[in-house]
Short mmCIF file of N, CA, C and O in Angstrom, two decimals:
data_model
loop_
_atom_site.label_atom_id
_atom_site.label_comp_id
_atom_site.label_asym_id
_atom_site.label_seq_id
_atom_site.Cartn_x
_atom_site.Cartn_y
_atom_site.Cartn_z
N UNK A 1 -2.43 -38.28 28.92
CA UNK A 1 -3.03 -39.66 28.79
C UNK A 1 -2.14 -39.94 27.38
O UNK A 1 -2.83 -39.47 26.24
N UNK A 2 -1.52 -40.91 27.26
CA UNK A 2 -1.16 -41.83 25.88
C UNK A 2 -1.79 -42.72 25.85
O UNK A 2 -1.94 -43.98 26.98
N UNK A 3 -2.24 -43.00 24.63
CA UNK A 3 -3.09 -44.05 24.03
C UNK A 3 -2.41 -44.99 24.18
O UNK A 3 -0.88 -45.18 23.36
N UNK A 4 -2.81 -46.31 24.04
CA UNK A 4 -2.28 -47.62 24.01
C UNK A 4 -1.90 -47.77 22.30
O UNK A 4 -3.13 -47.71 21.58
N UNK A 5 -0.77 -48.45 21.93
CA UNK A 5 -0.28 -48.64 20.59
C UNK A 5 -1.20 -50.13 20.29
O UNK A 5 -0.99 -51.00 21.19
N UNK A 6 -1.71 -49.98 19.09
CA UNK A 6 -2.11 -51.28 18.34
C UNK A 6 -1.53 -52.16 17.82
O UNK A 6 -0.29 -51.86 16.80
N UNK A 7 -1.60 -53.39 18.08
CA UNK A 7 -0.43 -54.37 17.05
C UNK A 7 -0.83 -54.46 16.00
O UNK A 7 -2.06 -54.14 15.50
N UNK A 8 -0.14 -55.25 15.16
CA UNK A 8 -0.24 -55.18 13.61
C UNK A 8 -0.68 -54.25 12.62
O UNK A 8 -1.35 -54.31 11.43
N UNK A 9 -0.15 -52.93 12.95
CA UNK A 9 -0.57 -51.62 12.43
C UNK A 9 0.51 -50.55 12.95
O UNK A 9 1.11 -50.73 13.78
N UNK A 10 0.91 -49.54 11.54
CA UNK A 10 1.62 -48.81 12.01
C UNK A 10 1.12 -47.88 13.12
O UNK A 10 -0.17 -47.25 13.16
N UNK A 11 1.78 -47.34 14.21
CA UNK A 11 1.35 -46.30 15.08
C UNK A 11 2.43 -44.99 15.29
O UNK A 11 3.37 -45.68 14.84
N UNK A 12 2.18 -44.05 15.51
CA UNK A 12 2.50 -43.04 15.64
C UNK A 12 2.83 -42.79 17.17
O UNK A 12 2.08 -42.99 18.33
N UNK A 13 3.89 -43.11 17.91
CA UNK A 13 4.32 -43.02 19.06
C UNK A 13 4.47 -41.76 19.61
O UNK A 13 5.81 -41.25 19.12
N UNK A 14 3.88 -40.92 20.62
CA UNK A 14 4.71 -39.82 20.86
C UNK A 14 5.71 -39.87 21.97
O UNK A 14 6.40 -38.98 22.04
N UNK A 15 5.47 -41.03 22.81
CA UNK A 15 6.68 -41.16 23.97
C UNK A 15 7.79 -41.06 22.88
O UNK A 15 8.85 -40.28 23.43
N UNK A 16 8.08 -42.01 21.94
CA UNK A 16 9.24 -41.89 21.33
C UNK A 16 9.56 -41.28 20.03
O UNK A 16 10.73 -41.25 19.46
N UNK A 17 8.65 -40.62 19.46
CA UNK A 17 8.56 -39.51 18.67
C UNK A 17 9.02 -40.24 17.18
O UNK A 17 9.70 -39.67 16.40
N UNK A 18 8.72 -41.50 16.94
CA UNK A 18 8.48 -42.19 16.20
C UNK A 18 7.72 -43.02 15.73
O UNK A 18 6.41 -43.22 16.85
N UNK A 19 7.48 -43.52 14.54
CA UNK A 19 6.46 -44.34 13.85
C UNK A 19 7.17 -46.29 14.85
O UNK A 19 8.07 -46.10 14.81
N UNK A 20 5.87 -46.88 14.94
CA UNK A 20 6.24 -48.30 15.70
C UNK A 20 5.01 -49.21 14.98
O UNK A 20 4.43 -48.67 14.84
N UNK A 21 6.10 -50.21 14.43
CA UNK A 21 4.94 -51.50 14.26
C UNK A 21 5.23 -52.57 15.45
O UNK A 21 5.99 -52.93 15.58
N UNK A 22 3.87 -52.76 15.99
CA UNK A 22 4.35 -53.83 17.01
C UNK A 22 3.25 -55.22 16.45
O UNK A 22 2.20 -55.51 15.82
N UNK A 23 4.44 -55.94 16.43
CA UNK A 23 4.23 -57.55 15.90
C UNK A 23 3.98 -58.67 16.79
O UNK A 23 4.87 -58.55 17.91
N UNK A 24 3.03 -59.40 16.80
CA UNK A 24 2.94 -60.36 17.81
C UNK A 24 3.30 -61.74 17.35
O UNK A 24 3.02 -62.16 15.98
N UNK A 25 4.33 -61.96 18.24
CA UNK A 25 4.95 -63.54 17.24
C UNK A 25 3.91 -64.71 17.54
O UNK A 25 2.90 -64.43 18.45
N UNK A 26 4.24 -65.76 17.50
CA UNK A 26 3.67 -66.98 17.51
C UNK A 26 3.47 -67.28 18.90
O UNK A 26 2.64 -67.97 19.20
N UNK A 27 4.26 -67.00 20.11
CA UNK A 27 4.54 -67.37 21.16
C UNK A 27 3.72 -65.99 21.99
O UNK A 27 3.71 -66.23 23.15
N UNK A 28 3.11 -65.00 21.10
CA UNK A 28 2.08 -63.90 22.05
C UNK A 28 3.49 -62.80 22.46
O UNK A 28 2.85 -61.93 22.99
N UNK A 29 4.49 -62.83 22.15
CA UNK A 29 5.51 -61.68 22.34
C UNK A 29 5.68 -60.80 21.37
O UNK A 29 5.00 -60.89 20.05
N UNK A 30 5.60 -59.46 22.31
CA UNK A 30 5.45 -58.35 21.48
C UNK A 30 6.84 -57.91 20.82
O UNK A 30 7.85 -57.75 20.98
N UNK A 31 6.86 -57.91 19.17
CA UNK A 31 8.19 -57.33 18.46
C UNK A 31 7.92 -55.80 18.35
O UNK A 31 7.17 -55.61 17.23
N UNK A 32 8.73 -54.78 18.63
CA UNK A 32 8.53 -53.51 17.97
C UNK A 32 9.41 -53.35 17.31
O UNK A 32 10.81 -53.67 17.02
N UNK A 33 9.03 -52.78 16.00
CA UNK A 33 10.18 -52.06 15.23
C UNK A 33 9.86 -50.61 14.69
O UNK A 33 8.35 -49.91 14.78
N UNK A 34 10.80 -49.50 14.86
CA UNK A 34 10.75 -48.30 15.12
C UNK A 34 11.18 -47.60 13.43
O UNK A 34 12.34 -48.28 13.21
N UNK A 35 10.77 -46.46 13.13
CA UNK A 35 11.60 -45.97 12.45
C UNK A 35 10.87 -44.37 12.42
O UNK A 35 9.72 -43.97 12.58
N UNK A 36 11.96 -43.27 11.74
CA UNK A 36 11.66 -42.00 12.44
C UNK A 36 10.60 -41.40 10.97
O UNK A 36 9.79 -40.44 10.91
N UNK A 37 10.89 -42.15 9.88
CA UNK A 37 10.30 -41.32 8.68
C UNK A 37 9.09 -42.25 8.53
O UNK A 37 8.66 -43.62 8.84
N UNK A 38 7.73 -41.73 7.96
CA UNK A 38 6.55 -42.14 7.81
C UNK A 38 6.51 -43.41 6.94
O UNK A 38 7.52 -43.31 6.10
N UNK A 39 5.64 -44.44 7.22
CA UNK A 39 5.52 -45.42 6.27
C UNK A 39 5.32 -44.87 5.19
O UNK A 39 5.00 -43.95 4.72
N UNK A 40 5.52 -45.73 3.94
CA UNK A 40 5.89 -45.06 2.36
C UNK A 40 4.12 -44.89 2.28
O UNK A 40 3.49 -44.11 1.34
N UNK A 41 3.35 -45.93 2.36
CA UNK A 41 2.16 -45.78 2.29
C UNK A 41 0.92 -44.76 2.79
O UNK A 41 0.36 -44.24 2.45
N UNK A 42 1.96 -44.41 4.13
CA UNK A 42 1.23 -43.06 4.59
C UNK A 42 1.21 -41.82 3.96
O UNK A 42 0.45 -41.27 3.83
N UNK A 43 2.50 -41.97 3.45
CA UNK A 43 2.83 -40.76 2.34
C UNK A 43 1.77 -40.75 1.17
O UNK A 43 1.14 -39.68 0.53
N UNK A 44 1.83 -41.95 0.18
CA UNK A 44 1.07 -42.11 -0.42
C UNK A 44 -0.50 -41.70 -0.41
O UNK A 44 -1.32 -40.68 -1.13
N UNK A 45 -1.19 -41.88 0.94
CA UNK A 45 -2.19 -41.94 1.27
C UNK A 45 -2.78 -40.64 1.39
O UNK A 45 -4.07 -40.09 1.20
N UNK A 46 -1.83 -39.82 2.35
CA UNK A 46 -1.86 -38.26 2.78
C UNK A 46 -2.18 -37.62 1.15
O UNK A 46 -2.84 -36.53 1.21
N UNK A 47 -1.19 -38.04 0.13
CA UNK A 47 -1.05 -37.10 -0.75
C UNK A 47 -2.41 -37.32 -1.95
O UNK A 47 -3.17 -36.58 -2.03
N UNK A 48 -2.96 -38.59 -1.52
CA UNK A 48 -4.38 -38.83 -2.05
C UNK A 48 -5.36 -37.89 -1.57
O UNK A 48 -6.36 -37.71 -2.30
N UNK A 49 -5.33 -38.17 -0.33
CA UNK A 49 -6.17 -37.15 0.34
C UNK A 49 -6.26 -35.73 0.24
O UNK A 49 -7.16 -34.86 0.00
N UNK A 50 -5.33 -35.09 0.13
CA UNK A 50 -4.73 -33.59 -0.51
C UNK A 50 -5.52 -33.34 -1.69
O UNK A 50 -6.03 -32.76 -1.95
N UNK A 51 -5.37 -34.48 -2.72
CA UNK A 51 -5.86 -34.33 -3.94
C UNK A 51 -7.13 -34.22 -3.86
O UNK A 51 -7.97 -33.30 -4.30
N UNK A 52 -7.89 -34.96 -3.37
CA UNK A 52 -9.23 -35.17 -3.13
C UNK A 52 -9.93 -33.73 -2.25
O UNK A 52 -11.08 -33.19 -2.82
N UNK A 53 -9.37 -33.48 -1.33
CA UNK A 53 -9.60 -32.32 -0.68
C UNK A 53 -9.36 -31.12 -1.42
O UNK A 53 -10.43 -30.21 -1.47
N UNK A 54 -8.49 -31.22 -2.41
CA UNK A 54 -8.37 -29.73 -3.18
C UNK A 54 -9.69 -29.78 -4.58
O UNK A 54 -10.38 -28.89 -4.66
N UNK A 55 -9.69 -30.84 -4.79
CA UNK A 55 -11.49 -31.45 -5.51
C UNK A 55 -12.63 -30.79 -4.71
O UNK A 55 -13.54 -30.11 -5.26
N UNK A 56 -12.66 -31.08 -3.70
CA UNK A 56 -13.84 -30.51 -2.83
C UNK A 56 -13.90 -29.53 -2.63
O UNK A 56 -14.81 -28.78 -2.64
N UNK A 57 -12.93 -28.87 -1.97
CA UNK A 57 -12.86 -27.35 -2.31
C UNK A 57 -13.72 -26.61 -3.07
O UNK A 57 -14.22 -25.19 -3.34
N UNK A 58 -13.30 -26.92 -4.67
CA UNK A 58 -13.91 -26.34 -5.79
C UNK A 58 -15.33 -26.95 -6.41
O UNK A 58 -15.54 -26.48 -7.26
N UNK A 59 -15.86 -28.05 -5.80
CA UNK A 59 -16.74 -28.64 -6.24
C UNK A 59 -17.87 -27.97 -5.70
O UNK A 59 -18.37 -27.57 -4.42
N UNK A 60 -19.17 -27.62 -6.90
CA UNK A 60 -20.29 -26.93 -5.90
C UNK A 60 -21.55 -28.09 -6.48
O UNK A 60 -22.52 -27.74 -5.79
N UNK A 61 -21.25 -29.38 -6.80
CA UNK A 61 -22.65 -30.32 -7.04
C UNK A 61 -22.18 -30.89 -5.68
O UNK A 61 -21.21 -31.82 -5.62
N UNK A 62 -23.51 -31.34 -5.10
CA UNK A 62 -23.71 -31.93 -3.87
C UNK A 62 -23.45 -33.32 -4.33
O UNK A 62 -22.87 -34.14 -2.87
N UNK A 63 -23.66 -34.20 -4.99
CA UNK A 63 -23.54 -35.54 -5.57
C UNK A 63 -21.90 -35.93 -5.67
O UNK A 63 -21.41 -36.62 -4.88
N UNK A 64 -21.43 -34.77 -6.11
CA UNK A 64 -19.93 -35.13 -6.43
C UNK A 64 -19.08 -34.84 -4.89
O UNK A 64 -17.97 -35.37 -4.52
N UNK A 65 -19.62 -33.83 -4.19
CA UNK A 65 -18.95 -33.47 -2.93
C UNK A 65 -19.25 -34.87 -2.41
O UNK A 65 -18.15 -35.30 -1.50
N UNK A 66 -20.54 -35.52 -2.22
CA UNK A 66 -20.69 -36.74 -1.60
C UNK A 66 -19.22 -37.97 -1.90
O UNK A 66 -18.94 -38.59 -1.16
N UNK A 67 -19.60 -38.06 -2.99
CA UNK A 67 -18.60 -39.21 -3.78
C UNK A 67 -17.00 -39.06 -3.46
O UNK A 67 -16.19 -39.79 -2.89
N UNK A 68 -16.72 -37.44 -3.43
CA UNK A 68 -15.27 -37.06 -3.17
C UNK A 68 -15.00 -37.52 -1.56
O UNK A 68 -13.95 -38.01 -0.84
N UNK A 69 -16.11 -36.80 -0.52
CA UNK A 69 -15.88 -37.19 0.45
C UNK A 69 -15.84 -38.79 0.84
O UNK A 69 -15.32 -39.09 1.67
N UNK A 70 -16.45 -39.78 0.22
CA UNK A 70 -16.81 -40.98 0.72
C UNK A 70 -15.41 -41.84 0.42
O UNK A 70 -14.86 -42.76 1.11
N UNK A 71 -14.78 -41.31 -0.81
CA UNK A 71 -13.53 -41.64 -0.76
C UNK A 71 -12.59 -41.21 0.08
O UNK A 71 -11.65 -42.38 0.46
N UNK A 72 -12.21 -40.21 0.25
CA UNK A 72 -11.74 -39.54 1.91
C UNK A 72 -11.69 -40.80 2.69
O UNK A 72 -10.66 -40.87 3.57
N UNK A 73 -12.96 -41.02 3.24
CA UNK A 73 -13.34 -41.70 4.38
C UNK A 73 -12.61 -43.00 4.39
O UNK A 73 -12.00 -43.38 5.34
N UNK A 74 -12.72 -43.61 2.77
CA UNK A 74 -12.35 -44.98 2.85
C UNK A 74 -10.52 -44.77 2.78
O UNK A 74 -9.95 -45.61 3.50
N UNK A 75 -9.98 -43.89 2.29
CA UNK A 75 -8.56 -43.52 2.45
C UNK A 75 -8.11 -43.68 3.84
O UNK A 75 -7.17 -44.00 4.19
N UNK A 76 -8.96 -42.78 4.83
CA UNK A 76 -8.84 -42.23 6.00
C UNK A 76 -8.88 -43.58 6.56
O UNK A 76 -7.92 -44.03 7.56
N UNK A 77 -9.66 -44.68 6.56
CA UNK A 77 -9.95 -45.86 7.25
C UNK A 77 -8.28 -46.63 6.69
O UNK A 77 -8.00 -47.61 7.83
N UNK A 78 -8.06 -46.84 5.21
CA UNK A 78 -6.66 -47.23 5.28
C UNK A 78 -5.76 -46.99 6.27
O UNK A 78 -4.66 -47.81 6.54
N UNK A 79 -5.72 -45.87 6.37
CA UNK A 79 -4.38 -44.97 6.93
C UNK A 79 -4.79 -45.55 8.61
O UNK A 79 -3.22 -45.72 9.30
N UNK A 80 -5.67 -46.30 8.95
CA UNK A 80 -5.96 -46.48 10.04
C UNK A 80 -5.43 -47.87 10.46
O UNK A 80 -5.17 -48.20 11.50
N UNK A 81 -5.20 -48.68 9.13
CA UNK A 81 -5.05 -49.95 9.22
C UNK A 81 -3.55 -50.25 8.55
O UNK A 81 -3.58 -51.46 7.98
N UNK A 82 -2.77 -49.34 8.35
CA UNK A 82 -1.68 -49.67 7.72
C UNK A 82 -0.85 -50.91 8.07
O UNK A 82 -0.71 -51.03 9.30
N UNK A 83 -0.33 -51.65 7.34
CA UNK A 83 0.11 -53.03 7.85
C UNK A 83 1.88 -52.77 7.16
O UNK A 83 2.29 -51.65 6.37
N UNK A 84 2.94 -53.48 8.10
CA UNK A 84 4.29 -53.43 7.43
C UNK A 84 4.23 -54.01 6.24
O UNK A 84 3.88 -55.46 6.15
N UNK A 85 5.22 -53.74 5.67
CA UNK A 85 5.37 -54.27 4.19
C UNK A 85 6.76 -54.70 4.38
O UNK A 85 7.42 -54.78 4.92
#
């Protein structure tokens, strides 16, 4: 089952094997923008998560672990709402 793509944010389309941004115009029509490369913001956020994950793996302090983990969650939420630039 394929999930519905969300308007006004970048989505990965399994059907098209591409990134798609669905914009709703003033008349309510959908305009699709496709690209094969991931959005620049996606790459930047993925790199930030990788760095935080590396820190999390070596950290032994539970308070520091929580702080790092919460940063990762914030970045993940940003990834879920990436806008077209």
